[in-house]
Tab-separated table of C-alpha atoms and ligand atoms in Angstrom:
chain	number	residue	atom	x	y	z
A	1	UNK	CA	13.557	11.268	2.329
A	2	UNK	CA	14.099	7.770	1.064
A	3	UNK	CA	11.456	5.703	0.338
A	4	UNK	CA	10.879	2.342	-0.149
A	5	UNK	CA	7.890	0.580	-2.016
A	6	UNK	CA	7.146	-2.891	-2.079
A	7	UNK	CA	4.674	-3.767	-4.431
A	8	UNK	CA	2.604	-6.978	-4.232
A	9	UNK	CA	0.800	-8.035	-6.781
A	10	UNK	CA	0.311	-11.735	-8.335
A	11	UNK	CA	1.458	-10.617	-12.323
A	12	UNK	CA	2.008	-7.129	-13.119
A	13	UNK	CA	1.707	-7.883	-16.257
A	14	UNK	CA	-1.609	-7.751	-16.130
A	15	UNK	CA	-2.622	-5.025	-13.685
A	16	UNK	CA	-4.346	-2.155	-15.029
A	17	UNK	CA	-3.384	0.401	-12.249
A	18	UNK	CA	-0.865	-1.120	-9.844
A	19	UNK	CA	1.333	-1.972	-12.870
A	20	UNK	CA	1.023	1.764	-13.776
A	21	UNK	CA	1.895	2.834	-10.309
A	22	UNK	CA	4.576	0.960	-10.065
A	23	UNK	CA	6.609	1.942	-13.403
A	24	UNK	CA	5.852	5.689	-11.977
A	25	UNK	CA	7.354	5.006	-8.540
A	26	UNK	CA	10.533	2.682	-10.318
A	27	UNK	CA	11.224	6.034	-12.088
A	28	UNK	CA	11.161	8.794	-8.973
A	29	UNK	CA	14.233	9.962	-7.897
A	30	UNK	CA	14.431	8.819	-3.908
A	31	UNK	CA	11.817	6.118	-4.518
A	32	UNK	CA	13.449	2.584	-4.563
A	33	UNK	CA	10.574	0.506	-5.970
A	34	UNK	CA	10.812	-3.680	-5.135
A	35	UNK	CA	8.375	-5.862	-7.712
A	36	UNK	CA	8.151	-8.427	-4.611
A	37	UNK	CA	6.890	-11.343	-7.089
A	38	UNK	CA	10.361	-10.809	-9.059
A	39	UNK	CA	12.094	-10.655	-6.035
A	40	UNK	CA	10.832	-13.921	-4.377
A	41	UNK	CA	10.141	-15.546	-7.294
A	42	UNK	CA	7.102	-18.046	-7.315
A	43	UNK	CA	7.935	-20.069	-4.176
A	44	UNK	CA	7.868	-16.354	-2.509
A	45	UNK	CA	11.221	-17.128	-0.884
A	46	UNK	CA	12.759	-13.558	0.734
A	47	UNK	CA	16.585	-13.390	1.831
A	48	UNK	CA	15.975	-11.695	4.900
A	49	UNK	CA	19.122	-9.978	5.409
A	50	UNK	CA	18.969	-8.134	1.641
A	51	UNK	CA	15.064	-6.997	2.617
A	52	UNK	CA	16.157	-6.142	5.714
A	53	UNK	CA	18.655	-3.793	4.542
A	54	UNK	CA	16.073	-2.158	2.421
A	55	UNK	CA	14.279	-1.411	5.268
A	56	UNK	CA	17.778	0.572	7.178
A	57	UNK	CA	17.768	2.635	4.523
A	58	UNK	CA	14.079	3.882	4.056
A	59	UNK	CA	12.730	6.635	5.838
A	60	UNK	CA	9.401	5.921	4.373
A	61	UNK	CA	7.843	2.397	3.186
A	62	UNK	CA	5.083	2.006	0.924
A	63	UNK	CA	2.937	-1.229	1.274
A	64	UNK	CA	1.419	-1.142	-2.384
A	65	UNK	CA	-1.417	-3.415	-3.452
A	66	UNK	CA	-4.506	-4.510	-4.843
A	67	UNK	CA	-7.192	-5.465	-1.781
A	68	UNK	CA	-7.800	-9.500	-2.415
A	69	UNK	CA	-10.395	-10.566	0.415
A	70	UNK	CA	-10.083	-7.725	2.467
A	71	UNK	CA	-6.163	-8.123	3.028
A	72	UNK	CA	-2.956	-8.091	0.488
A	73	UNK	CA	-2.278	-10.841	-1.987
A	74	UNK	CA	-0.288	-13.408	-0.496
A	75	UNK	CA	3.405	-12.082	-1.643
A	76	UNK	CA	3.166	-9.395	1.191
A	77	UNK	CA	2.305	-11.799	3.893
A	78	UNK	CA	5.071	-14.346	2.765
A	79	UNK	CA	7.635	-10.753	2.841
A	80	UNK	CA	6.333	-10.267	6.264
A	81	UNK	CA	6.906	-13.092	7.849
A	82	UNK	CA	10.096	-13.756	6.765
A	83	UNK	CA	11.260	-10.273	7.168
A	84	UNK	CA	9.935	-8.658	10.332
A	85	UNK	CA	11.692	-10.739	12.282
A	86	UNK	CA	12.605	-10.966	15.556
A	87	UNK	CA	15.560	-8.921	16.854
A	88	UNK	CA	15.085	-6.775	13.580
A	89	UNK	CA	11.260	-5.698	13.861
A	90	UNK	CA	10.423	-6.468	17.399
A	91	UNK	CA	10.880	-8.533	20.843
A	92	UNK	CA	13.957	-8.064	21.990
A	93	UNK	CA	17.004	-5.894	20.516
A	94	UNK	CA	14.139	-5.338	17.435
A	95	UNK	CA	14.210	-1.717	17.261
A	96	UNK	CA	15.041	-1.225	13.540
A	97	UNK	CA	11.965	0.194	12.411
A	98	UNK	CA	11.126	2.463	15.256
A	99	UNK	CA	10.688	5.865	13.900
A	100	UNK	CA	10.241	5.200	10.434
A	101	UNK	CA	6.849	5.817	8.384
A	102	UNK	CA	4.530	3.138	6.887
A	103	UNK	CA	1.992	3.794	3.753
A	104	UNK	CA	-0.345	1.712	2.186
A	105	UNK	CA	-1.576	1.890	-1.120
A	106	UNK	CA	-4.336	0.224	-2.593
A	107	UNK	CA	-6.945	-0.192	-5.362
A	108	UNK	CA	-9.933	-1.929	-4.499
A	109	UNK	CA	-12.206	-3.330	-6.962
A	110	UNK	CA	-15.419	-2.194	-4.905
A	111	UNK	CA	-16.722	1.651	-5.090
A	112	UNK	CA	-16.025	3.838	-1.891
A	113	UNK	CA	-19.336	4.298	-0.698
A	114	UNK	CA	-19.895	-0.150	-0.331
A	115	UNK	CA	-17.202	0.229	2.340
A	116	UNK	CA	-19.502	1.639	5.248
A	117	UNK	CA	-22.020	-0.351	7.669
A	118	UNK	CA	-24.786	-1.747	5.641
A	119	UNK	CA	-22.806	-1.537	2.669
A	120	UNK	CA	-22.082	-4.169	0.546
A	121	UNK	CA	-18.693	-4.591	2.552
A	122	UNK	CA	-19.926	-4.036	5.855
A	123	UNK	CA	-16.550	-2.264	7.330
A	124	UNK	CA	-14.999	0.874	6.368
A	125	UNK	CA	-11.270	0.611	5.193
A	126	UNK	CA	-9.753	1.731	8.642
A	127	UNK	CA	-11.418	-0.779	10.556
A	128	UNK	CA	-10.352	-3.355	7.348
A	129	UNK	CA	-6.981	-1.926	7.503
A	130	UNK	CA	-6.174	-2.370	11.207
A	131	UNK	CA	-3.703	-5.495	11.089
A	132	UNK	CA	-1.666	-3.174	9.366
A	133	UNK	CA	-1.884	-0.678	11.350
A	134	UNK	CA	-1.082	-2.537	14.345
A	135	UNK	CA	1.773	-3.919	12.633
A	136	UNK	CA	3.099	-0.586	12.164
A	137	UNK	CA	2.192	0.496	15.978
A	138	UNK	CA	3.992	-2.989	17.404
A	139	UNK	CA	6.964	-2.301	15.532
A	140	UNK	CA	7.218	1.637	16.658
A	141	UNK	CA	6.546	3.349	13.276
A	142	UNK	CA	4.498	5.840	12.455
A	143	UNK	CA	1.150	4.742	10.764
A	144	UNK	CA	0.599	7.746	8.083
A	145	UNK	CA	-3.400	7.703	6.445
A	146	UNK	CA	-3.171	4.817	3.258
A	147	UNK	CA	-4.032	6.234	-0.184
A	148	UNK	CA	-6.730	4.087	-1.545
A	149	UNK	CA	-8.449	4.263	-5.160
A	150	UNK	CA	-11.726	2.430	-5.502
A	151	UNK	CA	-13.653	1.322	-8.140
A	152	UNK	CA	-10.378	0.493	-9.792
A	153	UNK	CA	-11.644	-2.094	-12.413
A	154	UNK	CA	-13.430	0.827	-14.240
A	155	UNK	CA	-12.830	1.444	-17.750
A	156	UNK	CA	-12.888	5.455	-16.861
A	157	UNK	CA	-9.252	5.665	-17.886
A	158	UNK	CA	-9.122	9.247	-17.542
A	159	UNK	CA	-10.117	8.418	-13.979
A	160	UNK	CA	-7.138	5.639	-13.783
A	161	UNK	CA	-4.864	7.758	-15.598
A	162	UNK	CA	-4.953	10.582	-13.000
A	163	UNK	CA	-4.157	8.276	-9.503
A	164	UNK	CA	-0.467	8.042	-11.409
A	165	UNK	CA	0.284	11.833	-9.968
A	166	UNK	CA	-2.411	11.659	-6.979
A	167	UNK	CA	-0.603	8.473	-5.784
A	168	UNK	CA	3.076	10.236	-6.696
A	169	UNK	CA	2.483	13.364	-5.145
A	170	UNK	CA	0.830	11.757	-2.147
A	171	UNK	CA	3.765	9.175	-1.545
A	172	UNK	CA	6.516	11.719	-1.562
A	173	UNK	CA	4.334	14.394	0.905
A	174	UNK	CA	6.779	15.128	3.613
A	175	UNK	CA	3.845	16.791	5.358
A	176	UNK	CA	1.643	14.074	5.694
A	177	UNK	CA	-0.657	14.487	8.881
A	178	UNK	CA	-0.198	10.313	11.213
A	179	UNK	CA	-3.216	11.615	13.080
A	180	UNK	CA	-5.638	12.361	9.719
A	181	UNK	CA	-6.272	8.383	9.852
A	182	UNK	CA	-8.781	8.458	7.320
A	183	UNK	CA	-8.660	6.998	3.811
A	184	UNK	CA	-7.238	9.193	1.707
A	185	UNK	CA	-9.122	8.590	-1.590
A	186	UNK	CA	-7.958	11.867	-3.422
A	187	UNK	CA	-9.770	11.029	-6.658
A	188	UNK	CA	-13.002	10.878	-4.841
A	189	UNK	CA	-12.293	13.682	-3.178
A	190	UNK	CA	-11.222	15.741	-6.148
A	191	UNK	CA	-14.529	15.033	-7.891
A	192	UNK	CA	-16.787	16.002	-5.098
A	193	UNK	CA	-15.112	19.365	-5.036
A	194	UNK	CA	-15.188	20.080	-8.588
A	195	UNK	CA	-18.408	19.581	-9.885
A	196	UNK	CA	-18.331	19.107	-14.009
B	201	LIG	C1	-8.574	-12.780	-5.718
B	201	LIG	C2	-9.209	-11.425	-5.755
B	201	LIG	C3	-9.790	-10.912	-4.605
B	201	LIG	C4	-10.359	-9.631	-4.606
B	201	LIG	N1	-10.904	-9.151	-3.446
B	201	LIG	C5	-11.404	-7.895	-3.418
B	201	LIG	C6	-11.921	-7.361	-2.197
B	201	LIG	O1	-11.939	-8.000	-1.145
B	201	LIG	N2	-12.445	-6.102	-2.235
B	201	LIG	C7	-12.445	-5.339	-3.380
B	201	LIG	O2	-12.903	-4.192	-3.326
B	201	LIG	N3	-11.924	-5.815	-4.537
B	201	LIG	C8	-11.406	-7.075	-4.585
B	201	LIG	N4	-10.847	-7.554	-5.743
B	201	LIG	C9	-10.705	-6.640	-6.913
B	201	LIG	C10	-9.278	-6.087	-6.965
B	201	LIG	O3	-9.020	-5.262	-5.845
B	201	LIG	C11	-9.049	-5.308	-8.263
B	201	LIG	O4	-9.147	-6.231	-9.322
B	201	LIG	C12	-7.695	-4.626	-8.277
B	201	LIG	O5	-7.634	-3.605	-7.313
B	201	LIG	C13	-7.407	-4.035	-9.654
B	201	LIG	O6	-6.032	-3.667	-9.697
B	201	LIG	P1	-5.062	-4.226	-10.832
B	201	LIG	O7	-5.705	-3.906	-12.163
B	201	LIG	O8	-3.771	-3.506	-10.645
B	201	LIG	O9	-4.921	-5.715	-10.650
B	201	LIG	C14	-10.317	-8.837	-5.784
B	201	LIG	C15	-9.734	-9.362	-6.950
B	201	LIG	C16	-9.185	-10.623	-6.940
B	201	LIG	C17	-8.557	-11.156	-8.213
């Protein structure tokens, strides 16, 4: 399986987690991982035809981000709209994707349980989530559950430190269930199973 990750994020540099997942993803065999501030530069500027190509060749692609106002910083938005064209990602003759899998993967500052009605966010993650998810639907690929971590601007570094394999082993899953739409927080999972 080939997969592609596109990581959006304003400066690396100074990420504390999607910095780390990206130098783990850049070094997996199959895993082609695309910094998408180095690759369009400040003005965000894409060459369609070279993204494009990325996109022929991956089986799987990884939207990977931190959640700014509910959405992606703006890096991913500027890559889509200059890449899913047209032709290439929809309308007519735009059948590239069809078939192919898409995968978020996000850290959000705010804990898990503040995304739920009367929570301090109001909306659970699928319902926040559903642009992309209908971007993946309108352009015939297959919509697999995102992996999110939450509460990522905790010091817990043990905590931090462990999403590197969660998020590695859950990217490269060739068993992944499309229909398990749920958010897939596997840290928050892990703890509530093993208590101490
Ligand atoms: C401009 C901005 C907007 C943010 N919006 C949200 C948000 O809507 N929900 C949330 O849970 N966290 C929000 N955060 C917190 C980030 O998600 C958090 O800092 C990030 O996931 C940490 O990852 P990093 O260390 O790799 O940057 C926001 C942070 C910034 C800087």
């Amino acid at each position: 399986m080939n997969i592609l990750v596109l990581t959006a994020h304003p400066d690396l540099a100074s990420s504390s987690i999607n910095r780390k997942w990206f130098d783990a993803l850049s070094n997996m065999a199959g895993v082609t991982a695309r910094d998408l501030m180095a690759v369009g530069g400040p003005e965000m500027n894409f060459d369609s035809a070279v993204e494009q190509a990325h996109l022929q060749k991956a089986d799987r692609v990884v939207l990977q981000f931190p959640f700014y106002w509910y959405s992606s910083p703006p890096v991913l938005k500027a890559w889509l709209d200059q890449v899913l064209l047209v032709g290439f990602a929809y309308g007519p003759g735009g059948n590239q994707l069809i078939g192919k899998e898409l995968m978020l993967a996000i850290s959000t500052g705010g804990p898990a349980e503040s995304y739920q009605v009367g929570a301090f966010n109001n909306f659970s993650m699928p319902e926040l989530l559903t642009p992309f998810q209908q971007t993946a639907l309108l352009t015939g690929m297959t919509y697999l559950p995102p992996f999110v971590l939450h509460s990522a601007m905790s010091r817990d570094q043990t905590r931090l430190n462990a999403s590197v394999p969660a998020l590695i082993s859950y990217v490269t899953d060739p068993q992944l269930d499309p229909s398990a739409n749920r958010i897939s927080d596997l840290l928050v999972r892990r703890t509530h199973q093993s208590p101490g």
